[in-house]
mmCIF file of C-alpha atoms in Angstrom:
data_model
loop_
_atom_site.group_PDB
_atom_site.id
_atom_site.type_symbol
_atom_site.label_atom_id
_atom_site.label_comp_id
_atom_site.label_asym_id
_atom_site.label_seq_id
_atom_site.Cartn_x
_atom_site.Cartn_y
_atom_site.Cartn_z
ATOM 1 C CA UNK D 1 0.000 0.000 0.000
ATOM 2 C CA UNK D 2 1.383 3.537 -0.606
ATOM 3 C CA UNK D 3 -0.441 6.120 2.152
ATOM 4 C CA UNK D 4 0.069 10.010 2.089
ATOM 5 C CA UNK D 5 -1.763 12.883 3.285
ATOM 6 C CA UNK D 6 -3.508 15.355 1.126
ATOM 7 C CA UNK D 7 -4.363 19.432 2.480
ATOM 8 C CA UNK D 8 -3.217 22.496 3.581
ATOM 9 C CA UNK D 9 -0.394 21.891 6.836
ATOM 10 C CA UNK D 10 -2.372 21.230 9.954
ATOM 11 C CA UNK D 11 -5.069 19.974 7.922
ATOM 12 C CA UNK D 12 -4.183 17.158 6.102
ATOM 13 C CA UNK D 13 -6.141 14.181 4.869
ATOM 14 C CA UNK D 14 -5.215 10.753 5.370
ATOM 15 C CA UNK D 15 -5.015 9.102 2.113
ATOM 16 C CA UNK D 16 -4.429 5.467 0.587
ATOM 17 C CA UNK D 17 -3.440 4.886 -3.286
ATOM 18 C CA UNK D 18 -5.990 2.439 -5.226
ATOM 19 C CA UNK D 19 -5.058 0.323 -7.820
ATOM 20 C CA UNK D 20 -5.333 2.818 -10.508
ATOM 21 C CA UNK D 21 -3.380 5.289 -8.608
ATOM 22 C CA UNK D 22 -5.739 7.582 -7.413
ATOM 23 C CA UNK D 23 -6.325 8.702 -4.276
ATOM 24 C CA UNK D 24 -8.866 7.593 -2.021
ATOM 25 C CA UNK D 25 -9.870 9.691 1.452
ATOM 26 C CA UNK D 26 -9.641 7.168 4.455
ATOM 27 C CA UNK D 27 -10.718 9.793 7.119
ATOM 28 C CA UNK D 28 -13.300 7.644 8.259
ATOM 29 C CA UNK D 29 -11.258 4.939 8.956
ATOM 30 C CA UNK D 30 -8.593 6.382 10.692
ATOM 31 C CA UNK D 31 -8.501 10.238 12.399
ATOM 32 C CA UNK D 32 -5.020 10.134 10.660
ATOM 33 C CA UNK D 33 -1.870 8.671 9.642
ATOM 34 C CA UNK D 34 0.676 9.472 12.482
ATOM 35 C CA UNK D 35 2.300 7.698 15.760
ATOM 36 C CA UNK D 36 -1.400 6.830 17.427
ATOM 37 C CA UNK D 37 -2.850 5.033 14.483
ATOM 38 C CA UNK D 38 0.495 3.568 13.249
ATOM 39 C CA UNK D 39 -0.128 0.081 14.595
ATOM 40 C CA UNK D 40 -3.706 -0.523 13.400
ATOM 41 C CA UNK D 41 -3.148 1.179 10.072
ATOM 42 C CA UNK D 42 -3.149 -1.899 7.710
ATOM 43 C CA UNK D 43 -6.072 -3.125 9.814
ATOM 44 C CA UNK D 44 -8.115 -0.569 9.458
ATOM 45 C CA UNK D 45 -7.884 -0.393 5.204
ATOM 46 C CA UNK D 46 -7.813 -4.163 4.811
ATOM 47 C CA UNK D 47 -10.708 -5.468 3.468
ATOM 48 C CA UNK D 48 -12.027 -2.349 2.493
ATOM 49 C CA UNK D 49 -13.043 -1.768 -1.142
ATOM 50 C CA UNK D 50 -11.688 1.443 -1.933
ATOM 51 C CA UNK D 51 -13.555 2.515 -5.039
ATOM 52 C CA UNK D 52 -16.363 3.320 -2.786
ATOM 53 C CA UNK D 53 -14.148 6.103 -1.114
ATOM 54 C CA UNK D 54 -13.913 9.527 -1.417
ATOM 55 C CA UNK D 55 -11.374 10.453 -4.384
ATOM 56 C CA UNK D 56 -9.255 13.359 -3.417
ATOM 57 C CA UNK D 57 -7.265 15.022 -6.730
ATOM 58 C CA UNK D 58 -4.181 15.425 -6.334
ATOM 59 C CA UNK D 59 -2.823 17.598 -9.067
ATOM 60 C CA UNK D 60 -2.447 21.055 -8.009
ATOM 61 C CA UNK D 61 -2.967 20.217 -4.336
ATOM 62 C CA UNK D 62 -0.481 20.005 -1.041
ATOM 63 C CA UNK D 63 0.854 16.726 -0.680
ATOM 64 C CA UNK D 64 1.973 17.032 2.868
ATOM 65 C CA UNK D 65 4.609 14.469 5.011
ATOM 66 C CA UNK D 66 2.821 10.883 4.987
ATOM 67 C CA UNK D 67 2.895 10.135 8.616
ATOM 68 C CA UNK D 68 2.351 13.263 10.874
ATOM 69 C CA UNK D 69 4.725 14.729 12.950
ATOM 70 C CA UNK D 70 6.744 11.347 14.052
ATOM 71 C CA UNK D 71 7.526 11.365 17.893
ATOM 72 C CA UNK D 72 11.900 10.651 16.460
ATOM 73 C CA UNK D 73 13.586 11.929 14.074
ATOM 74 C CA UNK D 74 16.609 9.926 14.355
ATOM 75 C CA UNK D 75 19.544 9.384 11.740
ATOM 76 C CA UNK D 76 22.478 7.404 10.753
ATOM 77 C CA UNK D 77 25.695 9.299 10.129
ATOM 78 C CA UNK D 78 28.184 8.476 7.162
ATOM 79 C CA UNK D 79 26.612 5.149 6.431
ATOM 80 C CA UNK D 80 27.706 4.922 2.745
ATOM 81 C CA UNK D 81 31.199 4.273 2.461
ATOM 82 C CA UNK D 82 32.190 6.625 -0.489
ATOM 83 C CA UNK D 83 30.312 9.561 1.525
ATOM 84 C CA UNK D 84 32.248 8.824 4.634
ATOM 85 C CA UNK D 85 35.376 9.479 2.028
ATOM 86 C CA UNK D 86 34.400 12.498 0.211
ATOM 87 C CA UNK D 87 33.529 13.882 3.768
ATOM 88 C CA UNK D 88 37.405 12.603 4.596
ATOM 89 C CA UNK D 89 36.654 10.805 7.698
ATOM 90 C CA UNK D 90 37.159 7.161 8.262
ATOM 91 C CA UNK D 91 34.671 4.488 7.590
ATOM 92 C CA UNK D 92 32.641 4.156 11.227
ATOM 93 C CA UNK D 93 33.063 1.006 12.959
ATOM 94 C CA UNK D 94 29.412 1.231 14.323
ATOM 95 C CA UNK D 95 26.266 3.284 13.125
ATOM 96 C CA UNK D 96 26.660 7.449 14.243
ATOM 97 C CA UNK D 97 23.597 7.887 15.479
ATOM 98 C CA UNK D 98 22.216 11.948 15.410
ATOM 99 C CA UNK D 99 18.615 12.988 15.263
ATOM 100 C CA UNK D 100 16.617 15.931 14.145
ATOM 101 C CA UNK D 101 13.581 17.729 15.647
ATOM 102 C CA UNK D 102 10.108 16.463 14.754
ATOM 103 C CA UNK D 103 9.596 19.967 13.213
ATOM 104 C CA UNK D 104 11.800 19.383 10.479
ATOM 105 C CA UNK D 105 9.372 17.164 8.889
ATOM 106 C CA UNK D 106 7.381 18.526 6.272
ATOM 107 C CA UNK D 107 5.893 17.964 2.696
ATOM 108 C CA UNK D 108 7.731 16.804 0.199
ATOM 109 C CA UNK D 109 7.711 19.881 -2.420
ATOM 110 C CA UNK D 110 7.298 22.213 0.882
ATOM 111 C CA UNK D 111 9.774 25.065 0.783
ATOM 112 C CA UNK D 112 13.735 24.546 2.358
ATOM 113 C CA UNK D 113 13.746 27.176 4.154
ATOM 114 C CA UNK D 114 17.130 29.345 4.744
ATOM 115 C CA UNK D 115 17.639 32.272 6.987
ATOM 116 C CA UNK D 116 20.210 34.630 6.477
ATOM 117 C CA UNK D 117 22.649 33.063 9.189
ATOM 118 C CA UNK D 118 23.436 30.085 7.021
ATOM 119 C CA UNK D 119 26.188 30.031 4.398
ATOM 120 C CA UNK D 120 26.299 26.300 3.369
ATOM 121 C CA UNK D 121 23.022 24.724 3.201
ATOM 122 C CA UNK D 122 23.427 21.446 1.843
ATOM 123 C CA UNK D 123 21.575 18.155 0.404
ATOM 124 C CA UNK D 124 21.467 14.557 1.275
ATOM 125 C CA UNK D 125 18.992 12.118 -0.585
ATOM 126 C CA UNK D 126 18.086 9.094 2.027
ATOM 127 C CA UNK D 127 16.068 6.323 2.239
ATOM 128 C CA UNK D 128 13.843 6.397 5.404
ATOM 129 C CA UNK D 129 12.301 3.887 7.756
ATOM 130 C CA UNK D 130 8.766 4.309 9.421
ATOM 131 C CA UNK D 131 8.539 1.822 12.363
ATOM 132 C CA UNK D 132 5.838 -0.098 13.174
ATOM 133 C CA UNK D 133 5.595 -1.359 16.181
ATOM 134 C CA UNK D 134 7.758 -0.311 19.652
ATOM 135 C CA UNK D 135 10.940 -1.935 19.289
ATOM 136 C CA UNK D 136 13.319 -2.257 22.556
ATOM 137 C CA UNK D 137 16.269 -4.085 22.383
ATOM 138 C CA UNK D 138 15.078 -6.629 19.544
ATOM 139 C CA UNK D 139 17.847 -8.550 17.771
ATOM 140 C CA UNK D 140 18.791 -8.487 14.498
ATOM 141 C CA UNK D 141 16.450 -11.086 12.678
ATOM 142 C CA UNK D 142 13.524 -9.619 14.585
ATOM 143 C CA UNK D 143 14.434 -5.918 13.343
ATOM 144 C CA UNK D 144 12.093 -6.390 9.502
ATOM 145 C CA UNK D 145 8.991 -7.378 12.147
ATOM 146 C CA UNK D 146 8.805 -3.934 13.575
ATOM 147 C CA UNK D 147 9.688 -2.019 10.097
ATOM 148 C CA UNK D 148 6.076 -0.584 8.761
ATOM 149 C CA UNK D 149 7.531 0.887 5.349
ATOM 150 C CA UNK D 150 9.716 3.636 3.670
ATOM 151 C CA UNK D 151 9.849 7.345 2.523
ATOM 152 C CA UNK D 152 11.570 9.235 0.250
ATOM 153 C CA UNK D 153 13.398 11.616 2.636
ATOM 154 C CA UNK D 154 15.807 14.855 2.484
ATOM 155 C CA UNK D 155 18.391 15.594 5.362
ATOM 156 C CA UNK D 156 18.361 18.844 4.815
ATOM 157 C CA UNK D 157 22.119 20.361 6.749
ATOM 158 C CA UNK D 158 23.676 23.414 7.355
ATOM 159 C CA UNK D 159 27.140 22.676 7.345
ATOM 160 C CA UNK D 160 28.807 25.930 9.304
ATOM 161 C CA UNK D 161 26.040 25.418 11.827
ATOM 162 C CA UNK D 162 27.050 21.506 11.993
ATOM 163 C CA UNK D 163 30.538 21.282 11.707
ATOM 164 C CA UNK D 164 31.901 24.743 12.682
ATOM 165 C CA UNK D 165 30.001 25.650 15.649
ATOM 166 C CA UNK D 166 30.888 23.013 18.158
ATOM 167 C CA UNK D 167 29.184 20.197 19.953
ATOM 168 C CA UNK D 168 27.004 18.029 17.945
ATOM 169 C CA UNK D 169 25.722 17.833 14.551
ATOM 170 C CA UNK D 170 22.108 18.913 16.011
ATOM 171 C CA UNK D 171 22.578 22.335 15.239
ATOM 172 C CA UNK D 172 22.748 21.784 11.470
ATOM 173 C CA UNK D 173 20.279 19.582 10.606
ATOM 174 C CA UNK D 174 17.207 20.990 12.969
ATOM 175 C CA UNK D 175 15.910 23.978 11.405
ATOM 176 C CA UNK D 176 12.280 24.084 10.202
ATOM 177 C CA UNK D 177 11.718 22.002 7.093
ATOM 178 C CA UNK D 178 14.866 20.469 7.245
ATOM 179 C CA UNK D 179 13.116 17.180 6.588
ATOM 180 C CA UNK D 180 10.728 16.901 3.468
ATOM 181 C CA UNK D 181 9.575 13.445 3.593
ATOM 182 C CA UNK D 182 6.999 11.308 1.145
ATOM 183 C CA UNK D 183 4.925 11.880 -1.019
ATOM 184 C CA UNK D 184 4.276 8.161 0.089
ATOM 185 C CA UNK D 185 4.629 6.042 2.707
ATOM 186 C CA UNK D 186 5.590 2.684 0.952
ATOM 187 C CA UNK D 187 4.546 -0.261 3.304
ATOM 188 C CA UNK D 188 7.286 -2.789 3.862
ATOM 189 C CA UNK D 189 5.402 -5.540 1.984
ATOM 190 C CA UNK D 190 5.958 -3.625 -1.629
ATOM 191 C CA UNK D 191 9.834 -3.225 -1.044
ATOM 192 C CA UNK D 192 11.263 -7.088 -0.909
ATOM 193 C CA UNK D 193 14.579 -5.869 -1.142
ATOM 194 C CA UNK D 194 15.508 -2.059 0.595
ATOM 195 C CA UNK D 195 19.397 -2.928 0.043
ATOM 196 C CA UNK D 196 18.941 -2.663 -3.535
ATOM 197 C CA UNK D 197 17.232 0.820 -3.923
ATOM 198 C CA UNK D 198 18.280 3.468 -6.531
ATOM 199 C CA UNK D 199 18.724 6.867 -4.855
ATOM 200 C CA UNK D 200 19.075 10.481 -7.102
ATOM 201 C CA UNK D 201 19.238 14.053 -6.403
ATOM 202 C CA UNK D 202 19.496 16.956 -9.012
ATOM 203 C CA UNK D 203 19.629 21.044 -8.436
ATOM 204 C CA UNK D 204 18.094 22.853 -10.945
ATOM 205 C CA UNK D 205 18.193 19.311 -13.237
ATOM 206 C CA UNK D 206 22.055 18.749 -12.684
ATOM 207 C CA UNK D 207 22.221 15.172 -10.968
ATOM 208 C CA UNK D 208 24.362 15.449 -7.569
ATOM 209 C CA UNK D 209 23.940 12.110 -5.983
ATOM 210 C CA UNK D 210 23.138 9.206 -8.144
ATOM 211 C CA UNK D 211 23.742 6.024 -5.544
ATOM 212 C CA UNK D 212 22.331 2.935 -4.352
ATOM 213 C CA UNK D 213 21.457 1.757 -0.993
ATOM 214 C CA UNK D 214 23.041 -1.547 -1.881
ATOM 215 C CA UNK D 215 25.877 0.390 -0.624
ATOM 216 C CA UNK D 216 24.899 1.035 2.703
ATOM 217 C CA UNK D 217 27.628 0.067 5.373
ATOM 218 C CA UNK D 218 25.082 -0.555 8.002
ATOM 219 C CA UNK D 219 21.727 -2.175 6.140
ATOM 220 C CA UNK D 220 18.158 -1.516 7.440
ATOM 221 C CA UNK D 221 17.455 -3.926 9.467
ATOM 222 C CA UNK D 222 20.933 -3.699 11.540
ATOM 223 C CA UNK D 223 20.308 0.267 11.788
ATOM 224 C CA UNK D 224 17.185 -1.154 13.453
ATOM 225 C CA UNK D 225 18.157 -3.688 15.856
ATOM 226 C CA UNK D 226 21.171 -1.043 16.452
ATOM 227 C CA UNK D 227 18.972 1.868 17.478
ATOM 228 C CA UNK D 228 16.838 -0.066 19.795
ATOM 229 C CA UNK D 229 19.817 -1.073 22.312
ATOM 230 C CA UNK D 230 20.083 2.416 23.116
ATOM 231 C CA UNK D 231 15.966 3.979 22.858
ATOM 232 C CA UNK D 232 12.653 2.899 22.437
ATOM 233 C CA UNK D 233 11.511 2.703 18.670
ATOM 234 C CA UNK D 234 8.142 3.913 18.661
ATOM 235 C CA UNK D 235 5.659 3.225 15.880
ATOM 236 C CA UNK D 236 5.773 5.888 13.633
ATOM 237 C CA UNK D 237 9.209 6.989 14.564
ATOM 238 C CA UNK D 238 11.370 8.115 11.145
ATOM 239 C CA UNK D 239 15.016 6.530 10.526
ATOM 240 C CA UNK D 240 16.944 8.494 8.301
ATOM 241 C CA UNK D 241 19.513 6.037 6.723
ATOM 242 C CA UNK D 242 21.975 8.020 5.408
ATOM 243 C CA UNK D 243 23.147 9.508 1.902
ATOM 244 C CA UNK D 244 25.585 8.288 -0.865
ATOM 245 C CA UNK D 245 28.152 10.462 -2.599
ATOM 246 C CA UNK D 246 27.328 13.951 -4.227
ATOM 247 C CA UNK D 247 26.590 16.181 -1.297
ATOM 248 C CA UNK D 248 27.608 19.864 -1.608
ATOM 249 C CA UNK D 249 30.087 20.088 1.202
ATOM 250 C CA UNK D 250 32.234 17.123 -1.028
ATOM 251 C CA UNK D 251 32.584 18.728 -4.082
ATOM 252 C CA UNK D 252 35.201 20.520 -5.627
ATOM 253 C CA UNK D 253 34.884 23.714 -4.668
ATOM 254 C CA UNK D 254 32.019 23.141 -2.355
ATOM 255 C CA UNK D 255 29.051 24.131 -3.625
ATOM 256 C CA UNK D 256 25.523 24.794 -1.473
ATOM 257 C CA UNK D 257 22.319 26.137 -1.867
ATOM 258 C CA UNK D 258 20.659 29.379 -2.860
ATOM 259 C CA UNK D 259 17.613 31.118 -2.494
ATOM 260 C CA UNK D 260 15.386 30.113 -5.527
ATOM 261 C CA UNK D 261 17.320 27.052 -6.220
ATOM 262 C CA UNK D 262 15.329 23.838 -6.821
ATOM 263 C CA UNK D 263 16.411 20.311 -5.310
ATOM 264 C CA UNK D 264 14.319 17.296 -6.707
ATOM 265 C CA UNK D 265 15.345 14.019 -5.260
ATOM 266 C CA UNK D 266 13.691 10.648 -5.263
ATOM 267 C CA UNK D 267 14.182 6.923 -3.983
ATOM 268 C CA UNK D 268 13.157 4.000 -6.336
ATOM 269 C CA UNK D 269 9.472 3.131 -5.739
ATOM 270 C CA UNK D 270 8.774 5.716 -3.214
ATOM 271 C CA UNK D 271 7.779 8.503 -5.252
ATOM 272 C CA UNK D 272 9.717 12.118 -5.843
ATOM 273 C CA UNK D 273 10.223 15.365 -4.369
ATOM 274 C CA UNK D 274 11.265 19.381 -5.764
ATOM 275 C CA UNK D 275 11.731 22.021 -2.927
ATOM 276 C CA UNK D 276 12.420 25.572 -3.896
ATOM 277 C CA UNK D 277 14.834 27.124 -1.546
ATOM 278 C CA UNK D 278 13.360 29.863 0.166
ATOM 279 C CA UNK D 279 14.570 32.937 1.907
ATOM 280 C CA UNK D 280 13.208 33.420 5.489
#
């Protein structure tokens, strides 16, 4: 099943993909499509025959973040091992583990918003993980149990903020819409195989990052069983996995982002995104 949310921000309407690709309203089978109704989500849709819902158009309209506002952000650091090079520091040995506020998460073609402090906002393309079910120190071959699906996701970064400044990488990666994520949420059952996922990201149509998770130094279900020896996995809880080669802050010179430029990114079988950079 592919789920998203349709509406204005704050207002959103939970939505399900038929079999033709149109959208169907599921409002009155579930208030929404968030942390609460994360576990009986499937449940709920199951069963039902769709054509007799609501269609909701979809060209023209909002398509906001598919699960709202996750309780965790949380992300894996340098988890492709030609991105850990470009970045020039050594392969890790276990996952970094970081983590963004819940506010960063927004709509996939919502704004990236920069404010006048930043001087190298930058891009990463990543392949993200919805969970489930609460996970708490689960081992490894019970980690795909408690994964509901996947997102198209953007870990939006500041670089000055997260490199220069001090203390942990926090700083850059926290700012408001520093998380466009969707347009779907992908369940689990539709991607057999998330180690073998094409990943791209262009600005203003020149390709950046052209990678593939199958390059991943910590795979999906590790990154899960990892993360829940240290905090509870709640359902609806985002894992941002990382980002292959390409990123601003690697190339030569650097380059970052403008006002007015536009970043489209997507992840194979979980739809696309474009963001217009934004002054604030």
């Amino acid at each position: 099943m592919k789920f998203l949310r349709i509406g204005p921000a704050g207002h959103e309407v939970p939505c399900v993909l038929d079999a033709s690709g149109v959208a169907r309203n599921i409002s009155s089978l579930v208030v929404d499509i968030g942390p609460a109704t994360m576990p009986g989500l499937i449940a709920a849709v199951s069963g039902v025959d769709l054509s007799t819902l609501p269609e909701v158009a979809t060209t023209g309209a909002r398509i906001g973040s598919p699960v709202a506002r996750p309780n965790n952000v949380w992300c894996i650091g340098l988890n492709y091992a030609d991105h850990a090079e470009e970045a020039g520091m050594p392969i890790p040995e276990e996952p970094i583990i970081f983590s963004k506020s819940s506010l960063t998460v927004c709509g996939p073609n919502d704004p990236i918003l920069k404010s006048k402090a930043m001087t190298k906002l930058d891009w990463e393309v990543e392949l993200g993980i919805v969970i489930g079910t609460p996970a708490l120190e689960i081992a490894p071959e019970a980690a795909m149990d408690h994964v509901f699906g996947y997102v198209t996701a953007n870990d939006v970064s500041e670089r000055a903020w997260q490199i220069e400044r001090g203390g942990t990488w926090i700083k850059g990666k926290t700012y408001p819409n520093f998380c466009p994520t969707g347009p779907w949420l992908v369940t689990a059952d539709e991607v057999p195989d998330p180690q073998n996922l094409a990943l791209s990201l262009s600005v203003n149509g020149e390709v950046m990052q052209d990678g593939t998770t199958a390059t991943m130094i910590f795979g999906v279900a590790h990154v899960v069983h990892y993360l829940s020896q240290f905090a509870q996995l709640e359902p609806g809880d985002l894992i941002l996995t990382g980002t292959p080669p390409g990123v601003g802050m690697g190339l030569k010179p650097p380059r970052y982002l403008e006002a007015g430029d536009t970043v489209t990114l997507s992840v194979e079988g979980l739809g696309q995104q474009e963001s217009v950079v934004e002054a604030v």
